[in-house]
mmCIF file of C-alpha atoms and ligand atoms in Angstrom:
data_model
loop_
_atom_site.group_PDB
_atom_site.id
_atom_site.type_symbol
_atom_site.label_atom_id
_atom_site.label_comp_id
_atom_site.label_asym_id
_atom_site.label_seq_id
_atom_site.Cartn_x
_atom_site.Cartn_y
_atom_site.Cartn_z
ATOM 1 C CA UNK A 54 97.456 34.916 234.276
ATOM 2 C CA UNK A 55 99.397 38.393 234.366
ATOM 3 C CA UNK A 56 97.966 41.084 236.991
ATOM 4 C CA UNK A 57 98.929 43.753 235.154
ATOM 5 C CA UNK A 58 97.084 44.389 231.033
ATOM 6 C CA UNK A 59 95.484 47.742 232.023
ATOM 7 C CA UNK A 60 97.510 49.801 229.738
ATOM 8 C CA UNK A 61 100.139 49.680 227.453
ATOM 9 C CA UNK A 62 102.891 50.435 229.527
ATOM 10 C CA UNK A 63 102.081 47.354 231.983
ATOM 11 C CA UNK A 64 101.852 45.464 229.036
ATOM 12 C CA UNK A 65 105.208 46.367 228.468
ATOM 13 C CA UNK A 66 106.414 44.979 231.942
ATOM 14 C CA UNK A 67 104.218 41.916 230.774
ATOM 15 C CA UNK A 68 106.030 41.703 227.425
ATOM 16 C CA UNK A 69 109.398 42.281 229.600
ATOM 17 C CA UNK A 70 109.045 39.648 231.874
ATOM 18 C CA UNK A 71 107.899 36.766 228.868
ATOM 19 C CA UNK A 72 110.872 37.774 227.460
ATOM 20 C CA UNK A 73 113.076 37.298 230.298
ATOM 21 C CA UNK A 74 110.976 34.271 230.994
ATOM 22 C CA UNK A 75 110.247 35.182 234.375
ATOM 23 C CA UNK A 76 107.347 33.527 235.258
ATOM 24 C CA UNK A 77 103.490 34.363 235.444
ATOM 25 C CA UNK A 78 103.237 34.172 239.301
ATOM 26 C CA UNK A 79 106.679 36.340 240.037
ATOM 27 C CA UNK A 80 106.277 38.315 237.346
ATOM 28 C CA UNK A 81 104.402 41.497 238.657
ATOM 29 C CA UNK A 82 106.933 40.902 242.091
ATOM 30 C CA UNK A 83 110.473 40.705 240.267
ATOM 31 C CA UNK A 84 112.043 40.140 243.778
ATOM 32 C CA UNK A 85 114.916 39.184 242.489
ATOM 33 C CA UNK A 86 115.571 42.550 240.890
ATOM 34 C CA UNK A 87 115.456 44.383 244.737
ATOM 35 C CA UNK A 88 119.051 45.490 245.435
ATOM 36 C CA UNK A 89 119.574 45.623 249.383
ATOM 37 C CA UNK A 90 121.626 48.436 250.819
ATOM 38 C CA UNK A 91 121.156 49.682 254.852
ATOM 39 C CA UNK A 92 118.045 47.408 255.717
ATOM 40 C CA UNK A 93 116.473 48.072 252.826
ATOM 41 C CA UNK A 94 115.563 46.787 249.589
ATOM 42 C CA UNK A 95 115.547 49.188 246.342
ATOM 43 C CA UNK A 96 114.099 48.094 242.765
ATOM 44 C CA UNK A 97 115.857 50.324 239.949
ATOM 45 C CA UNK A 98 113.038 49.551 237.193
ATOM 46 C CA UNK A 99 114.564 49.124 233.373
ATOM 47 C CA UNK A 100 111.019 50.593 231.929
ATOM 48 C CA UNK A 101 109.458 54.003 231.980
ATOM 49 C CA UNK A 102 105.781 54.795 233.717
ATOM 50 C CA UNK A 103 104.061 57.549 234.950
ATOM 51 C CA UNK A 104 104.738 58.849 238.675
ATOM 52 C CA UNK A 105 101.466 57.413 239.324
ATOM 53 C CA UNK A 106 101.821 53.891 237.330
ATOM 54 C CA UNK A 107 105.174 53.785 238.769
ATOM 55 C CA UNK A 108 103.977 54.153 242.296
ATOM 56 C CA UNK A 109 101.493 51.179 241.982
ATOM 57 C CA UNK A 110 104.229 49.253 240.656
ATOM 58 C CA UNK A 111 106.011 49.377 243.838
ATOM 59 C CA UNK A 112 102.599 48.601 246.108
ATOM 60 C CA UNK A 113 102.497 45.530 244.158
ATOM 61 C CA UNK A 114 105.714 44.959 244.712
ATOM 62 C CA UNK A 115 105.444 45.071 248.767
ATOM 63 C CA UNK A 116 106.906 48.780 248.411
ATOM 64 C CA UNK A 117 106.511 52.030 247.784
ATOM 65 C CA UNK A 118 108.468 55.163 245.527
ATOM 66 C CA UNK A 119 111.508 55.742 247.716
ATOM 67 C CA UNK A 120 111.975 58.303 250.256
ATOM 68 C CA UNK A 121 115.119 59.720 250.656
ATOM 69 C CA UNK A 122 115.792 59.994 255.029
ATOM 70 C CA UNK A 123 119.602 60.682 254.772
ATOM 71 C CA UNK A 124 122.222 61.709 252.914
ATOM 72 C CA UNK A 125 124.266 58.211 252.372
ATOM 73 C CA UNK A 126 120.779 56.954 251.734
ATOM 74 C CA UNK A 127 120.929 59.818 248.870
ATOM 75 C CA UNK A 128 124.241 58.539 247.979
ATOM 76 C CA UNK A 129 123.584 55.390 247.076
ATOM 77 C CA UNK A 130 120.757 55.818 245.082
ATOM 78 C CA UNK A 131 122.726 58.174 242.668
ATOM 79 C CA UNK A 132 125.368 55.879 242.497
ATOM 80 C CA UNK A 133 123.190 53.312 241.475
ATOM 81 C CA UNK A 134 120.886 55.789 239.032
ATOM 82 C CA UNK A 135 124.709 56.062 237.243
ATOM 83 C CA UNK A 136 125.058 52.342 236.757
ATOM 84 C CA UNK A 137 121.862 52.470 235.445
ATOM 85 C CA UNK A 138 121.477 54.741 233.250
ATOM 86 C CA UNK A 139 122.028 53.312 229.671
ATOM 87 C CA UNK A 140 121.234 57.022 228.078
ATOM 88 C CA UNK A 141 121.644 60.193 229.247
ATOM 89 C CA UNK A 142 118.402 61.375 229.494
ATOM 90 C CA UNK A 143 117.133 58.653 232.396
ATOM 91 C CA UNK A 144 115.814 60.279 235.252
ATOM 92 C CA UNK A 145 113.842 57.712 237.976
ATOM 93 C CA UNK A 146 111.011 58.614 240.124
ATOM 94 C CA UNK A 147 111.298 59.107 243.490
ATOM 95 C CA UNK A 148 108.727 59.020 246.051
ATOM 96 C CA UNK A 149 107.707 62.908 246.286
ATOM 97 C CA UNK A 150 105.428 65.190 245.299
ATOM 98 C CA UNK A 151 103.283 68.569 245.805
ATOM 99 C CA UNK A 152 100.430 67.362 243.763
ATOM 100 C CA UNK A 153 97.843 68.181 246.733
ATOM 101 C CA UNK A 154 99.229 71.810 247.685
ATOM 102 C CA UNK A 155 101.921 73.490 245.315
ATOM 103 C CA UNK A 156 104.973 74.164 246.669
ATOM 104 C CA UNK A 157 104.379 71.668 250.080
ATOM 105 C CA UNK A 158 106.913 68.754 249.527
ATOM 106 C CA UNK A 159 105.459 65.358 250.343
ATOM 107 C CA UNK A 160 106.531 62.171 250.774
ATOM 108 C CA UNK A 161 104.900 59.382 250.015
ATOM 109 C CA UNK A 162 104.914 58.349 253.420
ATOM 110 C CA UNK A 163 103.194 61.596 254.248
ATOM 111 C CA UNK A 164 106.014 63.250 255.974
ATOM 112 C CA UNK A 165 107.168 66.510 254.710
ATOM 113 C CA UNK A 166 110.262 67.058 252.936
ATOM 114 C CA UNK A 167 112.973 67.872 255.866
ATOM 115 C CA UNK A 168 114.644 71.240 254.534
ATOM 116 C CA UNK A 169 118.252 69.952 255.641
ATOM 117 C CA UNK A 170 118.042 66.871 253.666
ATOM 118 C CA UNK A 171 116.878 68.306 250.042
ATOM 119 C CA UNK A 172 119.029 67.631 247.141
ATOM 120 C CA UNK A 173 117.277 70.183 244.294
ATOM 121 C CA UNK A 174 119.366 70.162 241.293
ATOM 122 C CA UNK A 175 120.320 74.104 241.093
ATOM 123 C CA UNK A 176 117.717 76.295 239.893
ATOM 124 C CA UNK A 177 115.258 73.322 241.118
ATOM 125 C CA UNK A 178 112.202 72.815 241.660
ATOM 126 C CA UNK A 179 111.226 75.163 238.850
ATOM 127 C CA UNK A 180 108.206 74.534 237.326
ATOM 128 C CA UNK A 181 104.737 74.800 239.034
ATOM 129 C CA UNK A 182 103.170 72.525 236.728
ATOM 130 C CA UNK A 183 105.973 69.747 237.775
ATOM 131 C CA UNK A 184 104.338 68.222 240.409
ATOM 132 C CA UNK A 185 106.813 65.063 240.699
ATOM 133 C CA UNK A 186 110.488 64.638 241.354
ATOM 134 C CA UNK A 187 113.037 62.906 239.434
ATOM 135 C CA UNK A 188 116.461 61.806 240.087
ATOM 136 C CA UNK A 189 119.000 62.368 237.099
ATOM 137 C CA UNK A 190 122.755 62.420 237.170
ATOM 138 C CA UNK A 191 124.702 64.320 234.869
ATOM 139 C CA UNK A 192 128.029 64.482 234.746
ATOM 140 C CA UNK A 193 128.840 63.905 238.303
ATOM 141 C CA UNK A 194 126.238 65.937 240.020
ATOM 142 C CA UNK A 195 127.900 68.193 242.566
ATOM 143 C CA UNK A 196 126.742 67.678 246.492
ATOM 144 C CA UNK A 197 124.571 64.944 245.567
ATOM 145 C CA UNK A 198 121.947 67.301 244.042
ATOM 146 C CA UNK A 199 120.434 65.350 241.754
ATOM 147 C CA UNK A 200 116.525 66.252 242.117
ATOM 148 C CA UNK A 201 114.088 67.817 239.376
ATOM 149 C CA UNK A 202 110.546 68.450 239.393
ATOM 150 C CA UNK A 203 108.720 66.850 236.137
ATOM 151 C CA UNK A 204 105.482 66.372 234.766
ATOM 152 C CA UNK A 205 104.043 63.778 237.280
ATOM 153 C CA UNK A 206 102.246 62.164 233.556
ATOM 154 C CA UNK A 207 105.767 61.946 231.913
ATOM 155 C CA UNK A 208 107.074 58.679 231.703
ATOM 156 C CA UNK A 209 110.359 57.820 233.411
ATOM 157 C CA UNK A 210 112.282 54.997 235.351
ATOM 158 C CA UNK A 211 111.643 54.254 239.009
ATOM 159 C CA UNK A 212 112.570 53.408 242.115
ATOM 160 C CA UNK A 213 110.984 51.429 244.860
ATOM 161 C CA UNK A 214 111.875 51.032 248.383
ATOM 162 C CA UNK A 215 110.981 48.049 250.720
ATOM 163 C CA UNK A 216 111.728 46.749 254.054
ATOM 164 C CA UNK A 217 114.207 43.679 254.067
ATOM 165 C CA UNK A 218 112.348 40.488 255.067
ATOM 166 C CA UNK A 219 113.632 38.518 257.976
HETATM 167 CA CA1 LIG B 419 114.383 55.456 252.577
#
């Protein structure tokens, strides 16, 4: 039996996985989508969800939304968000948000947002009803800045973070 029916959007991931004939029991996990890079493991999810859904997603999947704590870390997740992005308008969650006080940049690990390693898109974050931060490239973002704040209900892309199992 699939974990996840709640809503339609894990449905979705249900419907994905049949489809790829993944099975039932590795279904919700997907490890085999986790792309390792510096000790870690990142999932680059090929559905949308809210910040939220997207978030339990990765605690089911041993992980978490990913926290950016360096700039090759930064790096390679843009590089990556350009492979993956089939259309131009995919942005990915990442792991932060000022949902509990506006303007105070959290992680998800509960650390704050270090001022040295931001990477705002210009004119970014902008909105103070966009609670939760995206990652888009567009045309070669310059100096890595690749961050918007969104809608933390919109639906977008994802990515996960995990330690690498020894
Ligand atoms: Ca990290």
């Amino acid at each position: 039996m699939f974990v996840f029916h709640e809503n339609t959007q894990t449905k979705k991931l249900q419907e994905e996985c049949e489809a790829k004939h993944i099975s039932e029991q590795t279904c919700p996990r997907c490890e085999d989508g986790w792309e390792p890079h510096g000790g870690k493991l990142y999932f680059f999810s090929s559905f949308t969800l809210s910040w939220n859904e997207s978030r339990r997603q990765c605690k089911s999947m041993g992980g978490d939304l990913v926290v950016v704590n360096s700039r090759e870390e930064q790096r390679f997740l843009q590089t990556t968000v350009r492979e993956k992005m089939d259309k131009a308008e995919n942005e990915f969650w990442i792991g932060q948000t000022d949902s509990k006080k506006e303007g105070e940049w959290l992680w998800v690990d509960d650390t704050r947002l270090n001022a040295s390693l931001t990477f705002w898109h210009e004119g970014e974050p902008n909105n103070w009803n966009e609670n939760c931060v995206t990652m888009w490239e567009k045309d070669g973002a310059m100096e890595l800045k690749t961050w918007y704040d969104q809608s933390c209900k919109s639906s977008h892309e994802y990515i996960c973070e995990k330690p690498e199992r020894n």
